[in-house]
Structures are given as C-alpha cells and as structure tokens.
Short mmCIF file of N, CA and C in Angstrom, two decimals:
data_model
loop_
_atom_site.label_atom_id
_atom_site.label_comp_id
_atom_site.label_asym_id
_atom_site.label_seq_id
_atom_site.Cartn_x
_atom_site.Cartn_y
_atom_site.Cartn_z
N MET Q 1 -1.24 -0.17 9.34
CA MET Q 1 -2.23 -0.43 10.36
C MET Q 1 -3.58 0.07 9.88
N LEU Q 2 -4.59 -0.66 10.24
CA LEU Q 2 -5.96 -0.28 9.93
C LEU Q 2 -6.73 -0.17 11.24
N PHE Q 3 -7.14 1.04 11.57
CA PHE Q 3 -7.91 1.28 12.79
C PHE Q 3 -9.38 1.06 12.49
N TYR Q 4 -10.11 0.51 13.45
CA TYR Q 4 -11.55 0.37 13.26
C TYR Q 4 -12.30 0.90 14.48
N TYR Q 5 -13.54 1.32 14.21
CA TYR Q 5 -14.36 2.04 15.18
C TYR Q 5 -15.69 1.33 15.35
N HIS Q 6 -16.31 1.55 16.50
CA HIS Q 6 -17.64 1.00 16.74
C HIS Q 6 -18.65 1.65 15.80
N ASN Q 7 -18.56 2.97 15.64
CA ASN Q 7 -19.38 3.66 14.64
C ASN Q 7 -18.56 4.82 14.07
N PRO Q 8 -18.94 5.32 12.91
CA PRO Q 8 -18.12 6.32 12.21
C PRO Q 8 -17.89 7.63 12.97
N HIS Q 9 -18.71 7.91 13.96
CA HIS Q 9 -18.59 9.19 14.67
C HIS Q 9 -17.76 9.09 15.94
N ASP Q 10 -17.28 7.91 16.28
CA ASP Q 10 -16.45 7.75 17.48
C ASP Q 10 -15.12 8.48 17.32
N ALA Q 11 -14.66 9.07 18.40
CA ALA Q 11 -13.38 9.80 18.38
C ALA Q 11 -12.19 8.85 18.48
N GLU Q 12 -12.37 7.74 19.17
CA GLU Q 12 -11.27 6.79 19.39
C GLU Q 12 -11.59 5.44 18.76
N PRO Q 13 -10.59 4.79 18.18
CA PRO Q 13 -10.83 3.45 17.61
C PRO Q 13 -11.01 2.43 18.73
N ILE Q 14 -11.70 1.34 18.40
CA ILE Q 14 -11.84 0.25 19.36
C ILE Q 14 -10.79 -0.83 19.13
N GLY Q 15 -10.06 -0.71 18.04
CA GLY Q 15 -9.01 -1.68 17.76
C GLY Q 15 -8.25 -1.34 16.51
N LEU Q 16 -7.28 -2.18 16.18
CA LEU Q 16 -6.51 -1.99 14.97
C LEU Q 16 -6.06 -3.35 14.43
N ILE Q 17 -5.81 -3.36 13.15
CA ILE Q 17 -5.31 -4.56 12.47
C ILE Q 17 -3.94 -4.19 11.91
N VAL Q 18 -2.91 -4.90 12.32
CA VAL Q 18 -1.58 -4.70 11.75
C VAL Q 18 -1.57 -5.47 10.43
N LEU Q 19 -1.39 -4.76 9.35
CA LEU Q 19 -1.56 -5.34 8.02
C LEU Q 19 -0.33 -6.05 7.47
N GLU Q 20 0.80 -5.91 8.13
CA GLU Q 20 2.02 -6.53 7.61
C GLU Q 20 1.86 -8.05 7.54
N GLY Q 21 2.16 -8.60 6.39
CA GLY Q 21 2.11 -10.04 6.20
C GLY Q 21 0.73 -10.58 5.88
N CYS Q 22 -0.21 -9.71 5.57
CA CYS Q 22 -1.56 -10.18 5.28
C CYS Q 22 -1.79 -10.28 3.77
N SER Q 23 -2.86 -10.96 3.41
CA SER Q 23 -3.32 -11.02 2.03
C SER Q 23 -4.67 -10.34 1.96
N ILE Q 24 -4.85 -9.52 0.95
CA ILE Q 24 -6.13 -8.85 0.72
C ILE Q 24 -6.74 -9.50 -0.51
N ASN Q 25 -7.92 -10.07 -0.37
CA ASN Q 25 -8.54 -10.81 -1.47
C ASN Q 25 -9.99 -10.38 -1.67
N SER Q 26 -10.36 -10.21 -2.92
CA SER Q 26 -11.76 -9.92 -3.22
C SER Q 26 -12.55 -11.22 -3.17
N CYS Q 27 -13.81 -11.10 -2.89
CA CYS Q 27 -14.70 -12.26 -2.82
C CYS Q 27 -15.09 -12.66 -4.24
N ALA Q 28 -15.02 -13.94 -4.53
CA ALA Q 28 -15.33 -14.43 -5.89
C ALA Q 28 -16.81 -14.31 -6.22
N THR Q 29 -17.67 -14.29 -5.23
CA THR Q 29 -19.11 -14.29 -5.50
C THR Q 29 -19.78 -12.95 -5.28
N ASP Q 30 -19.07 -11.97 -4.70
CA ASP Q 30 -19.67 -10.67 -4.39
C ASP Q 30 -18.63 -9.58 -4.65
N ASN Q 31 -18.92 -8.69 -5.56
CA ASN Q 31 -17.96 -7.64 -5.95
C ASN Q 31 -17.81 -6.52 -4.93
N THR Q 32 -18.55 -6.59 -3.83
CA THR Q 32 -18.44 -5.55 -2.82
C THR Q 32 -17.81 -6.05 -1.52
N THR Q 33 -17.36 -7.31 -1.51
CA THR Q 33 -16.82 -7.90 -0.30
C THR Q 33 -15.36 -8.31 -0.52
N PHE Q 34 -14.54 -8.12 0.52
CA PHE Q 34 -13.14 -8.55 0.46
C PHE Q 34 -12.72 -9.05 1.82
N SER Q 35 -11.58 -9.73 1.87
CA SER Q 35 -11.10 -10.28 3.14
C SER Q 35 -9.65 -9.88 3.37
N ILE Q 36 -9.31 -9.83 4.64
CA ILE Q 36 -7.93 -9.63 5.09
C ILE Q 36 -7.56 -10.92 5.81
N THR Q 37 -6.58 -11.63 5.25
CA THR Q 37 -6.20 -12.94 5.78
C THR Q 37 -4.73 -12.95 6.15
N PHE Q 38 -4.41 -13.63 7.25
CA PHE Q 38 -3.04 -13.78 7.70
C PHE Q 38 -2.63 -15.24 7.56
N GLN Q 39 -1.35 -15.48 7.31
CA GLN Q 39 -0.86 -16.83 7.04
C GLN Q 39 -0.61 -17.65 8.31
N CYS Q 40 -0.49 -16.99 9.44
CA CYS Q 40 -0.19 -17.71 10.68
C CYS Q 40 -1.37 -18.60 11.09
N GLU Q 41 -1.04 -19.77 11.58
CA GLU Q 41 -2.07 -20.69 12.03
C GLU Q 41 -2.86 -20.07 13.18
N GLY Q 42 -4.16 -20.19 13.14
CA GLY Q 42 -5.01 -19.64 14.18
C GLY Q 42 -5.31 -18.17 14.03
N SER Q 43 -4.79 -17.55 12.99
CA SER Q 43 -5.03 -16.12 12.78
C SER Q 43 -6.45 -15.88 12.31
N ARG Q 44 -6.94 -14.74 12.64
CA ARG Q 44 -8.30 -14.35 12.27
C ARG Q 44 -8.34 -13.86 10.83
N THR Q 45 -9.44 -14.13 10.14
CA THR Q 45 -9.70 -13.56 8.83
C THR Q 45 -10.80 -12.53 9.00
N TYR Q 46 -10.57 -11.34 8.45
CA TYR Q 46 -11.55 -10.26 8.52
C TYR Q 46 -12.28 -10.19 7.19
N HIS Q 47 -13.60 -10.15 7.23
CA HIS Q 47 -14.42 -9.99 6.02
C HIS Q 47 -15.06 -8.62 6.09
N LEU Q 48 -14.83 -7.83 5.04
CA LEU Q 48 -15.36 -6.47 5.01
C LEU Q 48 -16.21 -6.27 3.76
N CYS Q 49 -17.15 -5.37 3.86
CA CYS Q 49 -18.07 -5.10 2.76
C CYS Q 49 -18.10 -3.61 2.48
N ALA Q 50 -18.03 -3.25 1.22
CA ALA Q 50 -18.10 -1.86 0.79
C ALA Q 50 -19.49 -1.59 0.22
N ASP Q 51 -19.79 -0.32 0.01
CA ASP Q 51 -21.11 0.06 -0.52
C ASP Q 51 -21.29 -0.34 -1.97
N ASP Q 52 -20.18 -0.35 -2.74
CA ASP Q 52 -20.28 -0.69 -4.15
C ASP Q 52 -18.95 -1.26 -4.64
N GLU Q 53 -18.94 -1.74 -5.88
CA GLU Q 53 -17.75 -2.39 -6.44
C GLU Q 53 -16.56 -1.44 -6.54
N GLU Q 54 -16.81 -0.21 -6.94
CA GLU Q 54 -15.73 0.77 -7.08
C GLU Q 54 -15.06 1.07 -5.73
N THR Q 55 -15.87 1.24 -4.70
CA THR Q 55 -15.34 1.49 -3.36
C THR Q 55 -14.57 0.28 -2.84
N CYS Q 56 -15.09 -0.91 -3.13
CA CYS Q 56 -14.40 -2.14 -2.72
C CYS Q 56 -13.03 -2.22 -3.38
N SER Q 57 -12.96 -1.95 -4.67
CA SER Q 57 -11.67 -1.97 -5.38
C SER Q 57 -10.71 -0.94 -4.81
N ALA Q 58 -11.21 0.23 -4.47
CA ALA Q 58 -10.37 1.28 -3.89
C ALA Q 58 -9.81 0.83 -2.53
N TRP Q 59 -10.64 0.19 -1.71
CA TRP Q 59 -10.17 -0.33 -0.42
C TRP Q 59 -9.08 -1.39 -0.63
N ILE Q 60 -9.33 -2.32 -1.53
CA ILE Q 60 -8.36 -3.39 -1.79
C ILE Q 60 -7.03 -2.80 -2.24
N ASN Q 61 -7.07 -1.88 -3.19
CA ASN Q 61 -5.83 -1.25 -3.70
C ASN Q 61 -5.10 -0.50 -2.59
N SER Q 62 -5.83 0.26 -1.80
CA SER Q 62 -5.20 1.03 -0.72
C SER Q 62 -4.56 0.11 0.32
N LEU Q 63 -5.27 -0.93 0.71
CA LEU Q 63 -4.73 -1.84 1.72
C LEU Q 63 -3.52 -2.60 1.20
N GLN Q 64 -3.55 -3.00 -0.06
CA GLN Q 64 -2.41 -3.71 -0.63
C GLN Q 64 -1.18 -2.82 -0.69
N ARG Q 65 -1.38 -1.53 -0.83
CA ARG Q 65 -0.26 -0.59 -0.93
C ARG Q 65 0.18 -0.03 0.42
N SER Q 66 -0.42 -0.49 1.49
CA SER Q 66 -0.10 0.09 2.80
C SER Q 66 0.94 -0.71 3.59
N SER Q 67 1.37 -1.83 3.08
CA SER Q 67 2.32 -2.66 3.84
C SER Q 67 3.73 -2.07 3.77
N TYR Q 68 4.51 -2.39 4.76
CA TYR Q 68 5.90 -1.94 4.79
C TYR Q 68 6.65 -2.46 3.56
N GLY Q 69 6.43 -3.72 3.22
CA GLY Q 69 7.13 -4.31 2.08
C GLY Q 69 6.85 -3.57 0.79
N TYR Q 70 5.60 -3.21 0.55
CA TYR Q 70 5.24 -2.48 -0.66
C TYR Q 70 5.88 -1.09 -0.65
N LEU Q 71 5.75 -0.40 0.48
CA LEU Q 71 6.32 0.95 0.57
C LEU Q 71 7.84 0.92 0.45
N ARG Q 72 8.48 -0.09 1.04
CA ARG Q 72 9.94 -0.22 0.94
C ARG Q 72 10.37 -0.44 -0.51
N ALA Q 73 9.62 -1.27 -1.22
CA ALA Q 73 9.93 -1.50 -2.64
C ALA Q 73 9.78 -0.22 -3.44
N GLN Q 74 8.78 0.60 -3.12
CA GLN Q 74 8.59 1.87 -3.82
C GLN Q 74 9.76 2.82 -3.54
N VAL Q 75 10.19 2.88 -2.29
CA VAL Q 75 11.33 3.75 -1.93
C VAL Q 75 12.59 3.27 -2.66
N ASP Q 76 12.82 1.96 -2.70
CA ASP Q 76 13.99 1.42 -3.40
C ASP Q 76 13.94 1.76 -4.88
N ARG Q 77 12.76 1.63 -5.49
CA ARG Q 77 12.60 1.95 -6.91
C ARG Q 77 12.88 3.43 -7.17
N MET Q 78 12.37 4.31 -6.32
CA MET Q 78 12.63 5.74 -6.48
C MET Q 78 14.10 6.07 -6.27
N HIS Q 79 14.74 5.40 -5.33
CA HIS Q 79 16.17 5.60 -5.09
C HIS Q 79 16.96 5.23 -6.34
N ASP Q 80 16.62 4.11 -6.95
CA ASP Q 80 17.30 3.69 -8.18
C ASP Q 80 17.08 4.72 -9.30
N GLN Q 81 15.87 5.28 -9.38
CA GLN Q 81 15.60 6.29 -10.39
C GLN Q 81 16.43 7.55 -10.16
N VAL Q 82 16.57 7.95 -8.91
CA VAL Q 82 17.39 9.13 -8.59
C VAL Q 82 18.84 8.88 -8.97
N LEU Q 83 19.36 7.69 -8.65
CA LEU Q 83 20.74 7.37 -9.02
C LEU Q 83 20.93 7.39 -10.53
N ALA Q 84 19.97 6.87 -11.27
CA ALA Q 84 20.06 6.87 -12.73
C ALA Q 84 20.04 8.30 -13.28
N LEU Q 85 19.21 9.15 -12.71
CA LEU Q 85 19.16 10.54 -13.15
C LEU Q 85 20.44 11.29 -12.81
N GLU Q 86 20.99 11.01 -11.63
CA GLU Q 86 22.25 11.64 -11.26
C GLU Q 86 23.37 11.22 -12.21
N LYS Q 87 23.38 9.96 -12.62
CA LYS Q 87 24.39 9.48 -13.55
C LYS Q 87 24.24 10.17 -14.91
N LYS Q 88 22.99 10.32 -15.37
CA LYS Q 88 22.74 11.02 -16.64
C LYS Q 88 23.20 12.47 -16.54
N LYS Q 89 22.91 13.10 -15.39
CA LYS Q 89 23.31 14.50 -15.20
C LYS Q 89 24.83 14.62 -15.25
N ASP Q 90 25.54 13.71 -14.57
CA ASP Q 90 27.00 13.73 -14.56
C ASP Q 90 27.56 13.54 -15.96
N MET Q 91 26.95 12.63 -16.72
CA MET Q 91 27.41 12.39 -18.10
C MET Q 91 27.18 13.64 -18.95
N TYR Q 92 26.05 14.33 -18.75
CA TYR Q 92 25.75 15.55 -19.50
C TYR Q 92 26.74 16.65 -19.14
N VAL Q 93 27.01 16.80 -17.84
CA VAL Q 93 27.95 17.84 -17.40
C VAL Q 93 29.34 17.55 -17.97
N ASP Q 94 29.78 16.30 -17.96
CA ASP Q 94 31.08 15.94 -18.54
C ASP Q 94 31.10 16.24 -20.04
N HIS Q 95 30.00 15.95 -20.72
CA HIS Q 95 29.93 16.20 -22.16
C HIS Q 95 30.02 17.71 -22.44
N ILE Q 96 29.34 18.52 -21.69
CA ILE Q 96 29.37 19.98 -21.86
C ILE Q 96 30.76 20.51 -21.53
N ALA Q 97 31.39 19.97 -20.51
CA ALA Q 97 32.73 20.45 -20.10
C ALA Q 97 33.78 20.16 -21.17
N ARG Q 98 33.59 19.11 -21.96
CA ARG Q 98 34.55 18.75 -23.00
C ARG Q 98 34.45 19.61 -24.23
N ARG Q 99 33.43 20.38 -24.36
CA ARG Q 99 33.25 21.21 -25.56
C ARG Q 99 34.22 22.34 -25.63
#
C-alpha cells in the first residue's frame, strides 16, 4: 500500500493506493517521472514526479519490491536456501559421525 497526503506535514493520509497487481514504469521522456498503472479496465493511472533521477529510480525500485507477489517470492527463495543449508549441515554431521 502507498499512502498519500495533502502535504508532507499532515498527520493523516488522504488516501492510499493498493499496489498489488500494478505496473511501475519510468517515463521515456523524463528521468524524474514514473507511473503506477493497473491492468483493470477503467482503472486510474497515477503519474508521479521525483526531485531527481536518482530519487525516481529509488521510488521505482521500492514500489516494485513492495507487492505481495515479490515479497512472497523472496520468502520462498529464502526458505529454499534454508532447506539447502540444513541438508548440507546434515550431510556434514553424518560425515563427521562416520569418522
């Protein structure tokens, strides 16, 4: 979710954008602008502008990594790594026990 405010000093957001299922795209003609687009017909496209190219890239990367699908894939990948390490540990313990 991306919360947005009327101004930076507001205590409460005026709305939020549920990011699941969206596409985050940089603007081809401006390195400081990007869009949040949804595939559903009639969905709104949000156009946002950053102060500079580096900040824009940081926003794009952060938003792309904030979806449930991305986070779920990361958890699955880490789970597989843990299983692989546990298997290596078991093989090492078996090897030491046979000595």
